[in-house]
């Protein structure tokens, strides 16, 4: 599954996690925080995530990006693009 995320939609915590839950089709029990994001991403079997507008995004997105990188390192089925 390939998903395109817009980093500009992830600049504030609450809106970022709502956006991620919808775009990544995260489970209902998703906790809406960085630890829960990591847990869900490391459980995924196959996923390709492309991130647009990374260079223009704010500070909170950088925290999300680090979680994405860590999850991709842990989970061989998760591939990051961009």
Coordinates of N, CA and C in Angstrom, one line a residue:
X1 N 0.8 -1.2 0.0 CA 0.0 0.0 0.0 C 0.9 1.2 0.0
X2 N 0.6 2.2 -0.9 CA 1.4 3.4 -1.0 C 0.5 4.6 -0.5
X3 N 1.0 5.4 0.4 CA 0.3 6.5 1.0 C 1.1 7.8 0.8
X4 N 0.5 8.8 0.4 CA 1.1 10.1 0.3 C 0.7 11.0 1.4
X5 N 1.6 11.5 2.2 CA 1.3 12.4 3.3 C 1.8 13.8 3.0
X6 N 1.1 14.8 3.4 CA 1.5 16.2 3.3 C 2.0 16.7 4.7
X7 N 3.3 17.0 4.7 CA 3.9 17.4 6.0 C 3.3 18.7 6.6
X8 N 2.7 19.5 5.7 CA 2.1 20.7 6.2 C 0.8 20.5 7.0
X9 N 0.3 19.3 6.9 CA -0.9 18.9 7.6 C -0.5 18.3 9.0
X10 N 0.8 18.3 9.3 CA 1.2 17.7 10.5 C 2.1 18.6 11.4
X11 N 1.6 19.9 11.4 CA 2.4 20.9 12.1 C 2.0 21.1 13.6
X12 N 0.8 20.6 13.9 CA 0.3 20.7 15.3 C -0.1 19.3 15.7
X13 N 0.1 19.0 17.0 CA -0.1 17.7 17.5 C -1.5 17.1 17.2
X14 N -2.5 17.8 17.7 CA -3.8 17.2 17.6 C -4.3 17.0 16.1
X15 N -4.1 18.0 15.3 CA -4.5 17.8 13.9 C -3.6 16.8 13.2
X16 N -2.3 16.8 13.6 CA -1.4 15.8 12.9 C -1.9 14.4 13.2
X17 N -2.2 14.1 14.4 CA -2.6 12.7 14.7 C -4.0 12.3 14.1
X18 N -4.9 13.3 14.0 CA -6.1 13.0 13.4 C -5.9 12.7 11.9
X19 N -5.0 13.5 11.3 CA -4.7 13.4 9.9 C -4.0 12.0 9.6
X20 N -3.0 11.7 10.5 CA -2.3 10.4 10.3 C -3.3 9.2 10.5
X21 N -4.2 9.3 11.5 CA -5.1 8.2 11.7 C -5.9 7.9 10.5
X22 N -6.4 9.0 9.8 CA -7.2 8.8 8.6 C -6.4 8.4 7.4
X23 N -5.2 9.0 7.2 CA -4.4 8.7 6.0 C -3.8 7.3 6.0
X24 N -3.3 7.0 7.2 CA -2.6 5.7 7.4 C -3.6 4.5 7.7
X25 N -4.9 4.9 7.9 CA -5.9 3.9 8.3 C -5.5 3.2 9.6
X26 N -5.2 4.0 10.6 CA -4.8 3.4 11.8 C -6.0 2.9 12.6
X27 N -5.8 1.9 13.5 CA -7.0 1.3 14.2 C -7.6 2.3 15.1
X28 N -8.9 2.0 15.5 CA -9.6 2.8 16.4 C -9.0 3.1 17.7
X29 N -8.2 2.1 18.2 CA -7.5 2.2 19.5 C -6.2 3.1 19.4
X30 N -5.9 3.6 18.2 CA -4.7 4.5 18.1 C -4.8 5.6 19.1
X31 N -3.7 5.7 19.9 CA -3.7 6.7 21.0 C -3.4 8.1 20.6
X32 N -3.1 8.5 19.4 CA -3.0 9.9 19.0 C -1.7 10.5 19.6
X33 N -0.6 9.7 19.7 CA 0.6 10.3 20.2 C 1.8 9.5 19.4
X34 N 3.0 10.0 19.6 CA 4.1 9.5 18.9 C 4.5 8.1 19.2
X35 N 4.3 7.7 20.5 CA 4.6 6.3 20.8 C 3.6 5.3 20.1
X36 N 2.3 5.7 20.1 CA 1.3 4.9 19.5 C 1.5 4.9 18.0
X37 N 1.9 6.0 17.4 CA 2.3 6.0 16.0 C 3.4 4.9 15.7
X38 N 4.4 5.0 16.4 CA 5.5 4.0 16.3 C 5.0 2.6 16.4
X39 N 4.2 2.3 17.4 CA 3.7 1.0 17.6 C 2.9 0.5 16.4
X40 N 2.0 1.4 15.9 CA 1.2 1.0 14.7 C 2.0 0.8 13.5
X41 N 3.0 1.6 13.3 CA 3.8 1.5 12.1 C 4.8 0.3 12.1
X42 N 5.2 -0.1 13.3 CA 6.1 -1.3 13.3 C 5.3 -2.6 13.2
X43 N 3.9 -2.5 13.3 CA 3.1 -3.7 13.2 C 2.6 -3.8 11.7
X44 N 2.7 -2.8 10.9 CA 2.3 -2.9 9.5 C 3.2 -3.9 8.7
X45 N 2.5 -4.7 7.8 CA 3.3 -5.6 7.0 C 4.0 -5.0 5.9
X46 N 3.2 -4.3 5.0 CA 3.8 -3.6 3.8 C 3.2 -2.2 3.7
X47 N 4.0 -1.2 3.7 CA 3.5 0.1 3.5 C 4.6 1.0 2.9
X48 N 4.3 1.8 2.0 CA 5.2 2.8 1.4 C 4.6 4.2 1.7
X49 N 5.4 5.0 2.3 CA 4.9 6.3 2.7 C 5.8 7.4 2.0
X50 N 5.1 8.2 1.2 CA 5.8 9.4 0.6 C 5.4 10.6 1.3
X51 N 6.3 11.5 1.6 CA 6.0 12.7 2.4 C 6.3 13.9 1.5
X52 N 5.3 14.7 1.3 CA 5.5 15.9 0.5 C 5.7 17.1 1.4
X53 N 6.3 18.2 0.9 CA 6.5 19.4 1.6 C 7.2 19.3 2.9
X54 N 8.1 18.3 3.0 CA 8.9 18.1 4.2 C 9.7 19.3 4.6
X55 N 10.3 20.0 3.6 CA 11.2 21.1 3.9 C 10.5 22.3 4.5
X56 N 9.2 22.5 4.2 CA 8.4 23.6 4.7 C 7.7 23.4 6.0
X57 N 7.7 22.2 6.5 CA 7.0 21.8 7.7 C 7.6 22.3 9.0
X58 N 6.7 22.4 10.0 CA 7.1 22.9 11.3 C 7.7 21.9 12.2
X59 N 8.0 22.3 13.5 CA 8.7 21.5 14.4 C 8.0 20.2 14.8
X60 N 6.7 20.2 14.9 CA 6.1 18.9 15.3 C 6.2 17.9 14.3
X61 N 6.2 18.3 13.0 CA 6.4 17.3 11.9 C 7.8 16.7 12.1
X62 N 8.8 17.4 12.5 CA 10.1 16.8 12.6 C 10.1 15.7 13.6
X63 N 9.3 15.8 14.6 CA 9.2 14.7 15.6 C 8.5 13.5 15.0
X64 N 7.5 13.8 14.2 CA 6.8 12.7 13.4 C 7.8 12.0 12.5
X65 N 8.6 12.9 11.7 CA 9.5 12.3 10.8 C 10.5 11.4 11.5
X66 N 11.0 11.7 12.6 CA 11.9 10.9 13.4 C 11.2 9.6 13.8
X67 N 10.0 9.6 14.1 CA 9.2 8.4 14.4 C 9.1 7.5 13.1
X68 N 8.8 8.2 12.0 CA 8.7 7.4 10.8 C 10.1 6.7 10.4
X69 N 11.2 7.5 10.6 CA 12.5 6.9 10.4 C 12.8 5.7 11.3
X70 N 12.5 5.9 12.6 CA 12.7 4.8 13.5 C 11.9 3.6 13.2
X71 N 10.6 3.8 12.9 CA 9.7 2.7 12.5 C 10.2 2.0 11.3
X72 N 10.7 2.7 10.3 CA 11.2 2.1 9.1 C 12.4 1.3 9.3
X73 N 13.2 1.7 10.2 CA 14.4 1.0 10.6 C 14.1 -0.3 11.3
X74 N 13.0 -0.3 12.1 CA 12.6 -1.5 12.8 C 11.8 -2.5 11.9
X75 N 11.0 -1.9 11.0 CA 10.1 -2.7 10.2 C 10.5 -2.7 8.7
X76 N 11.0 -3.8 8.2 CA 11.5 -3.9 6.9 C 10.4 -3.6 5.8
X77 N 9.1 -3.8 6.2 CA 8.0 -3.7 5.3 C 7.6 -2.2 5.1
X78 N 8.1 -1.3 5.9 CA 7.8 0.1 5.9 C 8.9 0.8 5.1
X79 N 8.5 1.5 4.0 CA 9.5 2.2 3.2 C 9.1 3.7 3.1
X80 N 10.1 4.5 3.3 CA 9.8 6.0 3.3 C 10.4 6.6 2.0
X81 N 9.6 7.5 1.4 CA 10.0 8.2 0.2 C 9.9 9.7 0.4
X82 N 10.9 10.4 0.1 CA 10.9 11.9 0.3 C 11.4 12.2 1.6

